[in-house]
């Protein structure tokens, strides 16, 4: 008599310590990476003269920025099954990976993590992240134009404004084209690109464009715009007003000489 096959879905004891161990390893690696980029002596000297009142306000605005980003992404994900804590976890770990990896590859990690936390698919999450970047570009342009009315921009900033404007227009047109031509492009992908052994490109395309559905829903677009305004208002407050008062620079960590 043949013995029954073991149930591969049974819980494995090593997973109980594997995940905390990986988290600890990632934390140690991120700390070591940060220390190599920071001027520790300069940070220590800054702590001697820092205004802790403004520092407290800075922490508050950073928290508000993070909270607004979570709420905006939750709105774009368009799901009530994910708790805000799960979205916050994926968002923070994605930002950490962006600091450690080139070309903002942490966004791929963010899509993977949110899918692991119970979202529909990684591709649909990537669609929402693309839409999120569109909102960021539009708000950046609005912030630059608004500041230029009261504070003339230096000539060196003109190129950055043009690049941001072109990027925002190109991203908006590209995402809109993918969304509105979705049935036609899906049909072409399935007809010409799907072959035995190839991935189902039509299905991949469909899942990605599901994340762009917010462009078709005015109320969702209005809500995401409101959260984007809060994100960029608190970010500009932290970097533009609080950093000089704390005696620090807003440019982020620097390599030690």
PDB file of C-alpha atoms in Angstrom:
ATOM      1  CA  UNK A   1       0.000   0.000   0.000  1.00  0.00           C
ATOM      2  CA  UNK A   2       1.396   3.345  -1.041  1.00  0.00           C
ATOM      3  CA  UNK A   3       1.801   5.873   1.734  1.00  0.00           C
ATOM      4  CA  UNK A   4       0.041   9.216   1.210  1.00  0.00           C
ATOM      5  CA  UNK A   5       2.076  12.097  -0.123  1.00  0.00           C
ATOM      6  CA  UNK A   6       3.052  14.695   2.459  1.00  0.00           C
ATOM      7  CA  UNK A   7       1.010  17.880   2.535  1.00  0.00           C
ATOM      8  CA  UNK A   8       3.368  20.545   1.196  1.00  0.00           C
ATOM      9  CA  UNK A   9       1.063  23.266   2.476  1.00  0.00           C
ATOM     10  CA  UNK A  10       1.756  22.428   6.117  1.00  0.00           C
ATOM     11  CA  UNK A  11       3.374  25.291   8.054  1.00  0.00           C
ATOM     12  CA  UNK A  12       7.136  25.166   8.109  1.00  0.00           C
ATOM     13  CA  UNK A  13       8.733  25.994  11.472  1.00  0.00           C
ATOM     14  CA  UNK A  14      11.704  27.763   9.929  1.00  0.00           C
ATOM     15  CA  UNK A  15       9.408  30.476   8.545  1.00  0.00           C
ATOM     16  CA  UNK A  16       8.779  31.636  12.109  1.00  0.00           C
ATOM     17  CA  UNK A  17      12.326  32.939  12.368  1.00  0.00           C
ATOM     18  CA  UNK A  18      13.145  33.471   8.686  1.00  0.00           C
ATOM     19  CA  UNK A  19      11.007  36.586   8.231  1.00  0.00           C
ATOM     20  CA  UNK A  20      12.172  38.349  11.432  1.00  0.00           C
ATOM     21  CA  UNK A  21      15.732  37.386  10.541  1.00  0.00           C
ATOM     22  CA  UNK A  22      15.436  38.893   7.069  1.00  0.00           C
ATOM     23  CA  UNK A  23      13.891  42.017   8.547  1.00  0.00           C
ATOM     24  CA  UNK A  24      16.743  42.358  11.024  1.00  0.00           C
ATOM     25  CA  UNK A  25      19.309  41.795   8.268  1.00  0.00           C
ATOM     26  CA  UNK A  26      17.665  44.449   6.093  1.00  0.00           C
ATOM     27  CA  UNK A  27      17.609  46.905   9.006  1.00  0.00           C
ATOM     28  CA  UNK A  28      21.285  46.362   9.775  1.00  0.00           C
ATOM     29  CA  UNK A  29      22.205  46.704   6.099  1.00  0.00           C
ATOM     30  CA  UNK A  30      20.203  49.932   5.746  1.00  0.00           C
ATOM     31  CA  UNK A  31      21.817  51.358   8.901  1.00  0.00           C
ATOM     32  CA  UNK A  32      25.325  50.557   7.661  1.00  0.00           C
ATOM     33  CA  UNK A  33      24.495  52.041   4.258  1.00  0.00           C
ATOM     34  CA  UNK A  34      23.199  55.232   5.897  1.00  0.00           C
ATOM     35  CA  UNK A  35      26.259  55.586   8.112  1.00  0.00           C
ATOM     36  CA  UNK A  36      28.573  55.423   5.080  1.00  0.00           C
ATOM     37  CA  UNK A  37      26.690  58.316   3.466  1.00  0.00           C
ATOM     38  CA  UNK A  38      26.360  60.529   6.543  1.00  0.00           C
ATOM     39  CA  UNK A  39      28.917  62.898   7.926  1.00  0.00           C
ATOM     40  CA  UNK A  40      28.565  61.628  11.505  1.00  0.00           C
ATOM     41  CA  UNK A  41      30.664  64.419  12.992  1.00  0.00           C
ATOM     42  CA  UNK A  42      28.636  67.053  11.157  1.00  0.00           C
ATOM     43  CA  UNK A  43      25.400  65.501  12.387  1.00  0.00           C
ATOM     44  CA  UNK A  44      26.685  65.487  15.967  1.00  0.00           C
ATOM     45  CA  UNK A  45      27.659  69.159  15.737  1.00  0.00           C
ATOM     46  CA  UNK A  46      24.265  70.026  14.268  1.00  0.00           C
ATOM     47  CA  UNK A  47      22.536  68.282  17.172  1.00  0.00           C
ATOM     48  CA  UNK A  48      24.325  70.645  19.570  1.00  0.00           C
ATOM     49  CA  UNK A  49      22.711  73.751  18.082  1.00  0.00           C
ATOM     50  CA  UNK A  50      19.480  72.360  16.639  1.00  0.00           C
ATOM     51  CA  UNK A  51      16.146  73.957  17.492  1.00  0.00           C
ATOM     52  CA  UNK A  52      14.181  71.037  18.913  1.00  0.00           C
ATOM     53  CA  UNK A  53      10.913  72.923  18.694  1.00  0.00           C
ATOM     54  CA  UNK A  54      11.229  73.188  14.931  1.00  0.00           C
ATOM     55  CA  UNK A  55      12.488  69.606  14.853  1.00  0.00           C
ATOM     56  CA  UNK A  56       9.257  68.480  16.523  1.00  0.00           C
ATOM     57  CA  UNK A  57       7.233  70.377  13.933  1.00  0.00           C
ATOM     58  CA  UNK A  58       9.370  68.729  11.264  1.00  0.00           C
ATOM     59  CA  UNK A  59       8.537  65.275  12.574  1.00  0.00           C
ATOM     60  CA  UNK A  60       4.863  66.220  12.532  1.00  0.00           C
ATOM     61  CA  UNK A  61       4.975  67.326   8.893  1.00  0.00           C
ATOM     62  CA  UNK A  62       6.895  64.180   7.914  1.00  0.00           C
ATOM     63  CA  UNK A  63       4.207  62.090   9.595  1.00  0.00           C
ATOM     64  CA  UNK A  64       1.472  64.035   7.788  1.00  0.00           C
ATOM     65  CA  UNK A  65       3.262  63.522   4.464  1.00  0.00           C
ATOM     66  CA  UNK A  66       3.512  59.791   5.034  1.00  0.00           C
ATOM     67  CA  UNK A  67      -0.118  59.576   6.152  1.00  0.00           C
ATOM     68  CA  UNK A  68      -1.282  61.501   3.066  1.00  0.00           C
ATOM     69  CA  UNK A  69       0.746  59.199   0.792  1.00  0.00           C
ATOM     70  CA  UNK A  70      -0.840  56.146   2.392  1.00  0.00           C
ATOM     71  CA  UNK A  71      -4.342  57.583   2.004  1.00  0.00           C
ATOM     72  CA  UNK A  72      -3.718  58.569  -1.613  1.00  0.00           C
ATOM     73  CA  UNK A  73      -2.377  55.153  -2.563  1.00  0.00           C
ATOM     74  CA  UNK A  74      -5.246  53.493  -0.708  1.00  0.00           C
ATOM     75  CA  UNK A  75      -7.648  55.534  -2.820  1.00  0.00           C
ATOM     76  CA  UNK A  76      -5.870  54.630  -6.068  1.00  0.00           C
ATOM     77  CA  UNK A  77      -5.738  50.947  -5.114  1.00  0.00           C
ATOM     78  CA  UNK A  78      -9.539  51.160  -4.783  1.00  0.00           C
ATOM     79  CA  UNK A  79      -9.877  48.341  -2.276  1.00  0.00           C
ATOM     80  CA  UNK A  80     -11.351  48.050   1.212  1.00  0.00           C
ATOM     81  CA  UNK A  81      -9.649  44.730   1.972  1.00  0.00           C
ATOM     82  CA  UNK A  82      -6.239  46.212   2.784  1.00  0.00           C
ATOM     83  CA  UNK A  83      -5.651  47.916   6.106  1.00  0.00           C
ATOM     84  CA  UNK A  84      -3.700  51.152   6.178  1.00  0.00           C
ATOM     85  CA  UNK A  85      -0.925  49.394   8.130  1.00  0.00           C
ATOM     86  CA  UNK A  86      -0.334  46.968   5.232  1.00  0.00           C
ATOM     87  CA  UNK A  87      -0.181  49.840   2.749  1.00  0.00           C
ATOM     88  CA  UNK A  88       2.183  51.763   5.042  1.00  0.00           C
ATOM     89  CA  UNK A  89       4.477  48.734   5.284  1.00  0.00           C
ATOM     90  CA  UNK A  90       4.745  48.355   1.519  1.00  0.00           C
ATOM     91  CA  UNK A  91       5.204  52.112   1.028  1.00  0.00           C
ATOM     92  CA  UNK A  92       7.991  52.491   3.587  1.00  0.00           C
ATOM     93  CA  UNK A  93       9.892  49.396   2.445  1.00  0.00           C
ATOM     94  CA  UNK A  94       9.556  50.539  -1.157  1.00  0.00           C
ATOM     95  CA  UNK A  95      11.051  53.927  -0.286  1.00  0.00           C
ATOM     96  CA  UNK A  96      13.893  52.186   1.547  1.00  0.00           C
ATOM     97  CA  UNK A  97      14.615  50.069  -1.527  1.00  0.00           C
ATOM     98  CA  UNK A  98      14.571  53.227  -3.670  1.00  0.00           C
ATOM     99  CA  UNK A  99      17.363  54.623  -1.511  1.00  0.00           C
ATOM    100  CA  UNK A 100      19.437  51.468  -1.900  1.00  0.00           C
ATOM    101  CA  UNK A 101      18.742  50.574  -5.556  1.00  0.00           C
ATOM    102  CA  UNK A 102      19.159  52.609  -8.769  1.00  0.00           C
ATOM    103  CA  UNK A 103      16.444  53.689 -11.198  1.00  0.00           C
ATOM    104  CA  UNK A 104      13.775  53.654  -8.448  1.00  0.00           C
ATOM    105  CA  UNK A 105      13.561  49.874  -8.597  1.00  0.00           C
ATOM    106  CA  UNK A 106      12.013  50.018  -5.159  1.00  0.00           C
ATOM    107  CA  UNK A 107       8.680  50.714  -6.857  1.00  0.00           C
ATOM    108  CA  UNK A 108       8.750  47.137  -8.164  1.00  0.00           C
ATOM    109  CA  UNK A 109       9.349  45.958  -4.624  1.00  0.00           C
ATOM    110  CA  UNK A 110       6.429  48.078  -3.426  1.00  0.00           C
ATOM    111  CA  UNK A 111       4.105  46.443  -5.961  1.00  0.00           C
ATOM    112  CA  UNK A 112       5.346  42.998  -4.942  1.00  0.00           C
ATOM    113  CA  UNK A 113       4.834  43.698  -1.236  1.00  0.00           C
ATOM    114  CA  UNK A 114       1.325  45.089  -1.614  1.00  0.00           C
ATOM    115  CA  UNK A 115       0.329  42.031  -3.646  1.00  0.00           C
ATOM    116  CA  UNK A 116       1.782  39.788  -0.934  1.00  0.00           C
ATOM    117  CA  UNK A 117      -0.321  41.702   1.595  1.00  0.00           C
ATOM    118  CA  UNK A 118      -3.514  40.771  -0.228  1.00  0.00           C
ATOM    119  CA  UNK A 119      -3.924  43.100  -3.232  1.00  0.00           C
ATOM    120  CA  UNK A 120      -5.262  41.791  -6.541  1.00  0.00           C
ATOM    121  CA  UNK A 121      -2.001  41.650  -8.515  1.00  0.00           C
ATOM    122  CA  UNK A 122       1.444  43.168  -8.792  1.00  0.00           C
ATOM    123  CA  UNK A 123       0.749  44.496 -12.298  1.00  0.00           C
ATOM    124  CA  UNK A 124      -2.369  46.329 -11.188  1.00  0.00           C
ATOM    125  CA  UNK A 125      -0.394  47.803  -8.295  1.00  0.00           C
ATOM    126  CA  UNK A 126       2.239  49.021 -10.786  1.00  0.00           C
ATOM    127  CA  UNK A 127      -0.552  50.769 -12.686  1.00  0.00           C
ATOM    128  CA  UNK A 128      -1.600  52.641  -9.544  1.00  0.00           C
ATOM    129  CA  UNK A 129       2.027  53.583  -8.845  1.00  0.00           C
ATOM    130  CA  UNK A 130       2.330  54.995 -12.388  1.00  0.00           C
ATOM    131  CA  UNK A 131      -0.792  57.045 -11.795  1.00  0.00           C
ATOM    132  CA  UNK A 132       0.655  58.208  -8.492  1.00  0.00           C
ATOM    133  CA  UNK A 133       3.783  59.453 -10.270  1.00  0.00           C
ATOM    134  CA  UNK A 134       1.610  61.412 -12.675  1.00  0.00           C
ATOM    135  CA  UNK A 135      -0.021  63.227  -9.755  1.00  0.00           C
ATOM    136  CA  UNK A 136       3.420  63.939  -8.271  1.00  0.00           C
ATOM    137  CA  UNK A 137       4.676  65.450 -11.524  1.00  0.00           C
ATOM    138  CA  UNK A 138       1.585  67.645 -11.901  1.00  0.00           C
ATOM    139  CA  UNK A 139       1.847  68.871  -8.301  1.00  0.00           C
ATOM    140  CA  UNK A 140       5.566  69.544  -8.710  1.00  0.00           C
ATOM    141  CA  UNK A 141       4.852  71.710 -11.736  1.00  0.00           C
ATOM    142  CA  UNK A 142       2.058  73.524  -9.909  1.00  0.00           C
ATOM    143  CA  UNK A 143       4.369  74.165  -6.951  1.00  0.00           C
ATOM    144  CA  UNK A 144       7.161  75.509  -9.159  1.00  0.00           C
ATOM    145  CA  UNK A 145       4.802  77.769 -11.107  1.00  0.00           C
ATOM    146  CA  UNK A 146       3.193  79.020  -7.907  1.00  0.00           C
ATOM    147  CA  UNK A 147       6.543  79.835  -6.305  1.00  0.00           C
ATOM    148  CA  UNK A 148       7.786  81.551  -9.465  1.00  0.00           C
ATOM    149  CA  UNK A 149       5.086  84.221  -9.106  1.00  0.00           C
ATOM    150  CA  UNK A 150       6.456  85.433  -5.788  1.00  0.00           C
ATOM    151  CA  UNK A 151      10.079  84.325  -6.050  1.00  0.00           C
ATOM    152  CA  UNK A 152      11.729  84.507  -9.483  1.00  0.00           C
ATOM    153  CA  UNK A 153      13.361  81.234 -10.381  1.00  0.00           C
ATOM    154  CA  UNK A 154      17.078  81.196 -11.199  1.00  0.00           C
ATOM    155  CA  UNK A 155      18.003  80.542 -14.846  1.00  0.00           C
ATOM    156  CA  UNK A 156      19.438  77.171 -13.862  1.00  0.00           C
ATOM    157  CA  UNK A 157      15.961  76.008 -12.810  1.00  0.00           C
ATOM    158  CA  UNK A 158      14.415  76.680 -16.220  1.00  0.00           C
ATOM    159  CA  UNK A 159      15.729  73.410 -17.651  1.00  0.00           C
ATOM    160  CA  UNK A 160      14.304  71.429 -14.751  1.00  0.00           C
ATOM    161  CA  UNK A 161      10.896  73.042 -15.232  1.00  0.00           C
ATOM    162  CA  UNK A 162      10.890  72.179 -18.936  1.00  0.00           C
ATOM    163  CA  UNK A 163      11.935  68.584 -18.270  1.00  0.00           C
ATOM    164  CA  UNK A 164       9.220  68.194 -15.612  1.00  0.00           C
ATOM    165  CA  UNK A 165       6.599  69.676 -17.923  1.00  0.00           C
ATOM    166  CA  UNK A 166       7.547  67.418 -20.825  1.00  0.00           C
ATOM    167  CA  UNK A 167       7.658  64.375 -18.522  1.00  0.00           C
ATOM    168  CA  UNK A 168       4.223  65.128 -17.073  1.00  0.00           C
ATOM    169  CA  UNK A 169       2.663  65.602 -20.513  1.00  0.00           C
ATOM    170  CA  UNK A 170       4.316  62.465 -21.903  1.00  0.00           C
ATOM    171  CA  UNK A 171       3.269  60.369 -18.895  1.00  0.00           C
ATOM    172  CA  UNK A 172      -0.307  61.646 -19.021  1.00  0.00           C
ATOM    173  CA  UNK A 173      -0.637  61.011 -22.756  1.00  0.00           C
ATOM    174  CA  UNK A 174       0.966  57.585 -22.473  1.00  0.00           C
ATOM    175  CA  UNK A 175      -1.242  56.410 -19.603  1.00  0.00           C
ATOM    176  CA  UNK A 176      -4.365  57.862 -21.224  1.00  0.00           C
ATOM    177  CA  UNK A 177      -3.558  56.116 -24.495  1.00  0.00           C
ATOM    178  CA  UNK A 178      -3.073  52.792 -22.733  1.00  0.00           C
ATOM    179  CA  UNK A 179      -6.349  53.212 -20.885  1.00  0.00           C
ATOM    180  CA  UNK A 180      -8.624  54.390 -23.684  1.00  0.00           C
ATOM    181  CA  UNK A 181      -7.173  52.017 -26.297  1.00  0.00           C
ATOM    182  CA  UNK A 182      -7.129  49.085 -23.880  1.00  0.00           C
ATOM    183  CA  UNK A 183      -9.510  46.769 -25.841  1.00  0.00           C
ATOM    184  CA  UNK A 184      -7.721  47.344 -29.159  1.00  0.00           C
ATOM    185  CA  UNK A 185      -4.218  46.992 -27.725  1.00  0.00           C
ATOM    186  CA  UNK A 186      -5.210  43.895 -25.769  1.00  0.00           C
ATOM    187  CA  UNK A 187      -6.573  42.289 -28.938  1.00  0.00           C
ATOM    188  CA  UNK A 188      -3.393  43.083 -30.871  1.00  0.00           C
ATOM    189  CA  UNK A 189      -1.205  41.765 -28.066  1.00  0.00           C
ATOM    190  CA  UNK A 190      -3.124  38.510 -27.883  1.00  0.00           C
ATOM    191  CA  UNK A 191      -3.150  38.100 -31.662  1.00  0.00           C
ATOM    192  CA  UNK A 192       0.440  38.916 -32.572  1.00  0.00           C
ATOM    193  CA  UNK A 193       2.518  38.540 -29.424  1.00  0.00           C
ATOM    194  CA  UNK A 194       1.031  35.573 -27.581  1.00  0.00           C
ATOM    195  CA  UNK A 195       2.744  32.418 -28.757  1.00  0.00           C
ATOM    196  CA  UNK A 196       3.286  29.006 -27.121  1.00  0.00           C
ATOM    197  CA  UNK A 197       5.823  29.463 -24.368  1.00  0.00           C
ATOM    198  CA  UNK A 198       5.350  33.254 -24.288  1.00  0.00           C
ATOM    199  CA  UNK A 199       3.680  35.023 -21.371  1.00  0.00           C
ATOM    200  CA  UNK A 200       0.079  36.033 -21.884  1.00  0.00           C
ATOM    201  CA  UNK A 201       0.864  39.621 -22.802  1.00  0.00           C
ATOM    202  CA  UNK A 202      -2.755  40.535 -23.342  1.00  0.00           C
ATOM    203  CA  UNK A 203      -3.632  39.518 -19.796  1.00  0.00           C
ATOM    204  CA  UNK A 204      -0.569  41.328 -18.440  1.00  0.00           C
ATOM    205  CA  UNK A 205      -1.589  44.478 -20.275  1.00  0.00           C
ATOM    206  CA  UNK A 206      -5.156  44.201 -18.977  1.00  0.00           C
ATOM    207  CA  UNK A 207      -4.055  43.868 -15.370  1.00  0.00           C
ATOM    208  CA  UNK A 208      -1.733  46.857 -15.637  1.00  0.00           C
ATOM    209  CA  UNK A 209      -4.427  49.087 -17.124  1.00  0.00           C
ATOM    210  CA  UNK A 210      -6.815  48.114 -14.320  1.00  0.00           C
ATOM    211  CA  UNK A 211      -4.552  50.168 -12.071  1.00  0.00           C
ATOM    212  CA  UNK A 212      -5.147  53.193 -14.309  1.00  0.00           C
ATOM    213  CA  UNK A 213      -8.922  53.074 -13.912  1.00  0.00           C
ATOM    214  CA  UNK A 214      -8.737  56.157 -11.712  1.00  0.00           C
ATOM    215  CA  UNK A 215      -8.329  58.288 -14.848  1.00  0.00           C
ATOM    216  CA  UNK A 216     -11.914  57.388 -15.765  1.00  0.00           C
ATOM    217  CA  UNK A 217     -13.433  58.259 -12.393  1.00  0.00           C
ATOM    218  CA  UNK A 218     -13.703  61.998 -11.672  1.00  0.00           C
ATOM    219  CA  UNK A 219     -14.442  61.586  -7.958  1.00  0.00           C
ATOM    220  CA  UNK A 220     -11.409  59.381  -7.470  1.00  0.00           C
ATOM    221  CA  UNK A 221      -9.250  61.844  -9.416  1.00  0.00           C
ATOM    222  CA  UNK A 222     -10.526  64.701  -7.251  1.00  0.00           C
ATOM    223  CA  UNK A 223      -9.768  62.804  -4.059  1.00  0.00           C
ATOM    224  CA  UNK A 224      -6.283  61.817  -5.234  1.00  0.00           C
ATOM    225  CA  UNK A 225      -5.627  65.431  -6.200  1.00  0.00           C
ATOM    226  CA  UNK A 226      -6.589  66.580  -2.711  1.00  0.00           C
ATOM    227  CA  UNK A 227      -4.233  64.106  -1.061  1.00  0.00           C
ATOM    228  CA  UNK A 228      -1.479  65.092  -3.519  1.00  0.00           C
ATOM    229  CA  UNK A 229      -1.884  68.733  -2.512  1.00  0.00           C
ATOM    230  CA  UNK A 230      -1.427  67.741   1.141  1.00  0.00           C
ATOM    231  CA  UNK A 231       1.592  65.561   0.268  1.00  0.00           C
ATOM    232  CA  UNK A 232       3.388  68.345  -1.536  1.00  0.00           C
ATOM    233  CA  UNK A 233       2.370  71.062   0.910  1.00  0.00           C
ATOM    234  CA  UNK A 234       3.819  69.165   3.867  1.00  0.00           C
ATOM    235  CA  UNK A 235       6.884  68.125   1.864  1.00  0.00           C
ATOM    236  CA  UNK A 236       7.584  71.728   0.825  1.00  0.00           C
ATOM    237  CA  UNK A 237       7.027  72.885   4.412  1.00  0.00           C
ATOM    238  CA  UNK A 238       9.528  70.375   5.741  1.00  0.00           C
ATOM    239  CA  UNK A 239      12.240  70.999   3.156  1.00  0.00           C
ATOM    240  CA  UNK A 240      11.759  74.677   2.439  1.00  0.00           C
ATOM    241  CA  UNK A 241      11.009  76.124   5.864  1.00  0.00           C
ATOM    242  CA  UNK A 242      11.959  73.731   8.646  1.00  0.00           C
ATOM    243  CA  UNK A 243      15.412  72.584   7.500  1.00  0.00           C
ATOM    244  CA  UNK A 244      17.031  76.065   7.580  1.00  0.00           C
ATOM    245  CA  UNK A 245      15.588  76.704  11.055  1.00  0.00           C
ATOM    246  CA  UNK A 246      16.965  73.436  12.358  1.00  0.00           C
ATOM    247  CA  UNK A 247      20.412  74.323  11.088  1.00  0.00           C
ATOM    248  CA  UNK A 248      20.487  71.435   8.645  1.00  0.00           C
ATOM    249  CA  UNK A 249      20.381  71.067   4.913  1.00  0.00           C
ATOM    250  CA  UNK A 250      17.396  69.684   3.043  1.00  0.00           C
ATOM    251  CA  UNK A 251      19.425  67.938   0.402  1.00  0.00           C
ATOM    252  CA  UNK A 252      19.581  64.614   2.199  1.00  0.00           C
ATOM    253  CA  UNK A 253      22.594  62.535   3.244  1.00  0.00           C
ATOM    254  CA  UNK A 254      26.014  63.353   1.908  1.00  0.00           C
ATOM    255  CA  UNK A 255      29.055  61.199   1.399  1.00  0.00           C
ATOM    256  CA  UNK A 256      31.828  61.775   3.825  1.00  0.00           C
ATOM    257  CA  UNK A 257      34.923  63.376   2.358  1.00  0.00           C
TER     258      UNK A 257
END
